[in-house]
Amino acid sequence: MYSSLIEKLEHTEAIRWFPNHQVQESWIVEVEQELGFSLPPSYRWWLLNYGQALLSGTEILTITSSEHREYTDADILYRYRLADEEAKKEGSWSCLYRTRMNITTLIRRRLITLGSIK
């Protein structure tokens, strides 16, 4: 299902991932419970297979173990906990981040912008 994305990732310098930083399924479940919604399938796939990466020097949001979560800026639950309570109630936080969690769209758009793919 994600074979074309895997191929793009192997042939671009725009993205740099860190081997052996995959996320555990139990971490994803914990995050989904606190957020109150399921993560998109492509983002779950990304987390389970790659976990942590830089896309043109910008971190792709990840999930870290609970003992590291409170000081990892790229952790989605860390960001959620820092968010304004009003934004959480209105749902604006989840709308913003749900868009950023469509990993296939995010990476494809960035690679097109950089001219790495057409």
PDB file of C-alpha atoms in Angstrom:
ATOM      1  CA  MET A   1       0.000   0.000   0.000  1.00  0.00           C
ATOM      2  CA  TYR A   2       2.840   2.406   0.788  1.00  0.00           C
ATOM      3  CA  SER A   3       5.381   1.034  -1.692  1.00  0.00           C
ATOM      4  CA  SER A   4       5.480   4.232  -3.785  1.00  0.00           C
ATOM      5  CA  LEU A   5       6.148   6.290  -0.654  1.00  0.00           C
ATOM      6  CA  ILE A   6       8.915   3.916   0.421  1.00  0.00           C
ATOM      7  CA  GLU A   7      10.489   4.267  -3.021  1.00  0.00           C
ATOM      8  CA  LYS A   8      10.330   8.074  -2.848  1.00  0.00           C
ATOM      9  CA  LEU A   9      11.905   8.033   0.599  1.00  0.00           C
ATOM     10  CA  GLU A  10      14.803   5.941  -0.662  1.00  0.00           C
ATOM     11  CA  HIS A  11      15.582   8.394  -3.470  1.00  0.00           C
ATOM     12  CA  THR A  12      15.404  11.796  -1.829  1.00  0.00           C
ATOM     13  CA  GLU A  13      17.610  13.801   0.466  1.00  0.00           C
ATOM     14  CA  ALA A  14      14.696  15.956   1.630  1.00  0.00           C
ATOM     15  CA  ILE A  15      13.778  13.476   4.317  1.00  0.00           C
ATOM     16  CA  ARG A  16      16.050  11.963   6.896  1.00  0.00           C
ATOM     17  CA  TRP A  17      14.780   9.326   9.272  1.00  0.00           C
ATOM     18  CA  PHE A  18      16.437   7.786  12.260  1.00  0.00           C
ATOM     19  CA  PRO A  19      16.699   3.972  12.214  1.00  0.00           C
ATOM     20  CA  ASN A  20      15.347   2.052  15.183  1.00  0.00           C
ATOM     21  CA  HIS A  21      13.102   4.885  16.398  1.00  0.00           C
ATOM     22  CA  GLN A  22       9.841   3.179  15.509  1.00  0.00           C
ATOM     23  CA  VAL A  23       6.894   3.679  17.823  1.00  0.00           C
ATOM     24  CA  GLN A  24       5.254   0.892  19.799  1.00  0.00           C
ATOM     25  CA  GLU A  25       1.581   0.133  19.169  1.00  0.00           C
ATOM     26  CA  SER A  26       0.823   0.606  22.884  1.00  0.00           C
ATOM     27  CA  TRP A  27       2.122   4.212  22.672  1.00  0.00           C
ATOM     28  CA  ILE A  28      -0.206   4.917  19.747  1.00  0.00           C
ATOM     29  CA  VAL A  29      -3.191   3.525  21.654  1.00  0.00           C
ATOM     30  CA  GLU A  30      -2.323   5.679  24.686  1.00  0.00           C
ATOM     31  CA  VAL A  31      -2.062   8.813  22.534  1.00  0.00           C
ATOM     32  CA  GLU A  32      -5.329   8.119  20.681  1.00  0.00           C
ATOM     33  CA  GLN A  33      -7.144   7.675  23.992  1.00  0.00           C
ATOM     34  CA  GLU A  34      -5.956  11.020  25.327  1.00  0.00           C
ATOM     35  CA  LEU A  35      -6.510  12.860  22.043  1.00  0.00           C
ATOM     36  CA  GLY A  36      -9.984  11.416  21.665  1.00  0.00           C
ATOM     37  CA  PHE A  37      -9.598  10.387  18.030  1.00  0.00           C
ATOM     38  CA  SER A  38      -7.830   7.732  15.978  1.00  0.00           C
ATOM     39  CA  LEU A  39      -4.677   8.667  14.129  1.00  0.00           C
ATOM     40  CA  PRO A  40      -4.902   8.419  10.331  1.00  0.00           C
ATOM     41  CA  PRO A  41      -3.812   5.036   8.910  1.00  0.00           C
ATOM     42  CA  SER A  42      -0.884   6.518   6.969  1.00  0.00           C
ATOM     43  CA  TYR A  43       0.416   8.253  10.090  1.00  0.00           C
ATOM     44  CA  ARG A  44       0.093   5.054  12.142  1.00  0.00           C
ATOM     45  CA  TRP A  45       2.007   3.218   9.413  1.00  0.00           C
ATOM     46  CA  TRP A  46       4.703   5.907   9.465  1.00  0.00           C
ATOM     47  CA  LEU A  47       5.071   5.737  13.237  1.00  0.00           C
ATOM     48  CA  LEU A  48       5.278   1.943  13.298  1.00  0.00           C
ATOM     49  CA  ASN A  49       7.798   1.750  10.434  1.00  0.00           C
ATOM     50  CA  TYR A  50       9.896   4.923  10.718  1.00  0.00           C
ATOM     51  CA  GLY A  51       8.836   6.802  13.839  1.00  0.00           C
ATOM     52  CA  GLN A  52      11.086   9.820  13.777  1.00  0.00           C
ATOM     53  CA  ALA A  53      12.320  11.928  10.868  1.00  0.00           C
ATOM     54  CA  LEU A  54      13.201  15.353   9.554  1.00  0.00           C
ATOM     55  CA  LEU A  55      11.453  16.626   6.444  1.00  0.00           C
ATOM     56  CA  SER A  56      13.564  19.432   4.986  1.00  0.00           C
ATOM     57  CA  GLY A  57      14.970  20.064   8.449  1.00  0.00           C
ATOM     58  CA  THR A  58      11.588  20.122  10.189  1.00  0.00           C
ATOM     59  CA  GLU A  59      10.609  17.327  12.541  1.00  0.00           C
ATOM     60  CA  ILE A  60       7.645  15.157  11.626  1.00  0.00           C
ATOM     61  CA  LEU A  61       5.555  14.754  14.760  1.00  0.00           C
ATOM     62  CA  THR A  62       6.171  11.457  16.504  1.00  0.00           C
ATOM     63  CA  ILE A  63       5.273   9.632  19.694  1.00  0.00           C
ATOM     64  CA  THR A  64       7.863   8.950  22.350  1.00  0.00           C
ATOM     65  CA  SER A  65       7.767   6.710  25.368  1.00  0.00           C
ATOM     66  CA  SER A  66       5.906   8.145  28.331  1.00  0.00           C
ATOM     67  CA  GLU A  67       9.117   8.676  30.305  1.00  0.00           C
ATOM     68  CA  HIS A  68      10.499  10.984  27.590  1.00  0.00           C
ATOM     69  CA  ARG A  69       7.283  12.670  26.507  1.00  0.00           C
ATOM     70  CA  GLU A  70       7.450  15.722  28.757  1.00  0.00           C
ATOM     71  CA  TYR A  71      10.592  17.087  27.131  1.00  0.00           C
ATOM     72  CA  THR A  72      10.352  15.912  23.522  1.00  0.00           C
ATOM     73  CA  ASP A  73       9.122  18.790  21.356  1.00  0.00           C
ATOM     74  CA  ALA A  74       8.285  16.511  18.428  1.00  0.00           C
ATOM     75  CA  ASP A  75       5.925  14.338  20.504  1.00  0.00           C
ATOM     76  CA  ILE A  76       2.317  14.892  19.486  1.00  0.00           C
ATOM     77  CA  LEU A  77       0.943  14.330  22.985  1.00  0.00           C
ATOM     78  CA  TYR A  78       3.475  16.777  24.444  1.00  0.00           C
ATOM     79  CA  ARG A  79       2.211  19.410  21.989  1.00  0.00           C
ATOM     80  CA  TYR A  80      -1.385  18.573  22.756  1.00  0.00           C
ATOM     81  CA  ARG A  81      -0.817  18.991  26.479  1.00  0.00           C
ATOM     82  CA  LEU A  82       0.741  22.407  25.909  1.00  0.00           C
ATOM     83  CA  ALA A  83      -2.137  23.563  23.716  1.00  0.00           C
ATOM     84  CA  ASP A  84      -4.632  26.119  24.890  1.00  0.00           C
ATOM     85  CA  GLU A  85      -7.615  24.495  26.631  1.00  0.00           C
ATOM     86  CA  GLU A  86     -10.017  26.604  24.564  1.00  0.00           C
ATOM     87  CA  ALA A  87      -8.473  25.329  21.319  1.00  0.00           C
ATOM     88  CA  LYS A  88      -8.958  21.763  22.543  1.00  0.00           C
ATOM     89  CA  LYS A  89     -12.629  22.406  23.376  1.00  0.00           C
ATOM     90  CA  GLU A  90     -13.296  24.080  20.015  1.00  0.00           C
ATOM     91  CA  GLY A  91     -11.598  21.262  18.153  1.00  0.00           C
ATOM     92  CA  SER A  92      -9.267  23.624  16.296  1.00  0.00           C
ATOM     93  CA  TRP A  93      -6.225  21.794  17.652  1.00  0.00           C
ATOM     94  CA  SER A  94      -7.309  18.426  16.306  1.00  0.00           C
ATOM     95  CA  CYS A  95      -8.251  19.909  12.912  1.00  0.00           C
ATOM     96  CA  LEU A  96      -4.820  21.494  12.526  1.00  0.00           C
ATOM     97  CA  TYR A  97      -2.879  18.421  13.540  1.00  0.00           C
ATOM     98  CA  ARG A  98      -5.053  15.897  11.705  1.00  0.00           C
ATOM     99  CA  THR A  99      -3.997  17.621   8.488  1.00  0.00           C
ATOM    100  CA  ARG A 100      -0.338  17.373   9.486  1.00  0.00           C
ATOM    101  CA  MET A 101      -0.766  13.680  10.308  1.00  0.00           C
ATOM    102  CA  ASN A 102      -1.659  12.643   6.762  1.00  0.00           C
ATOM    103  CA  ILE A 103       1.907  11.544   6.232  1.00  0.00           C
ATOM    104  CA  THR A 104       1.649  10.555   2.579  1.00  0.00           C
ATOM    105  CA  THR A 105       0.217  13.944   1.611  1.00  0.00           C
ATOM    106  CA  LEU A 106       2.669  15.829   3.817  1.00  0.00           C
ATOM    107  CA  ILE A 107       5.743  14.136   2.366  1.00  0.00           C
ATOM    108  CA  ARG A 108       4.498  14.219  -1.232  1.00  0.00           C
ATOM    109  CA  ARG A 109       3.711  17.965  -1.074  1.00  0.00           C
ATOM    110  CA  ARG A 110       7.112  18.730   0.396  1.00  0.00           C
ATOM    111  CA  LEU A 111       8.969  16.678  -2.191  1.00  0.00           C
ATOM    112  CA  ILE A 112       7.036  18.384  -5.000  1.00  0.00           C
ATOM    113  CA  THR A 113       7.834  21.801  -3.520  1.00  0.00           C
ATOM    114  CA  LEU A 114      11.513  20.896  -3.448  1.00  0.00           C
ATOM    115  CA  GLY A 115      11.382  19.593  -7.018  1.00  0.00           C
ATOM    116  CA  SER A 116      12.388  16.111  -5.880  1.00  0.00           C
ATOM    117  CA  ILE A 117       9.348  14.581  -7.593  1.00  0.00           C
ATOM    118  CA  LYS A 118       6.675  15.730 -10.028  1.00  0.00           C
TER     119      LYS A 118
END
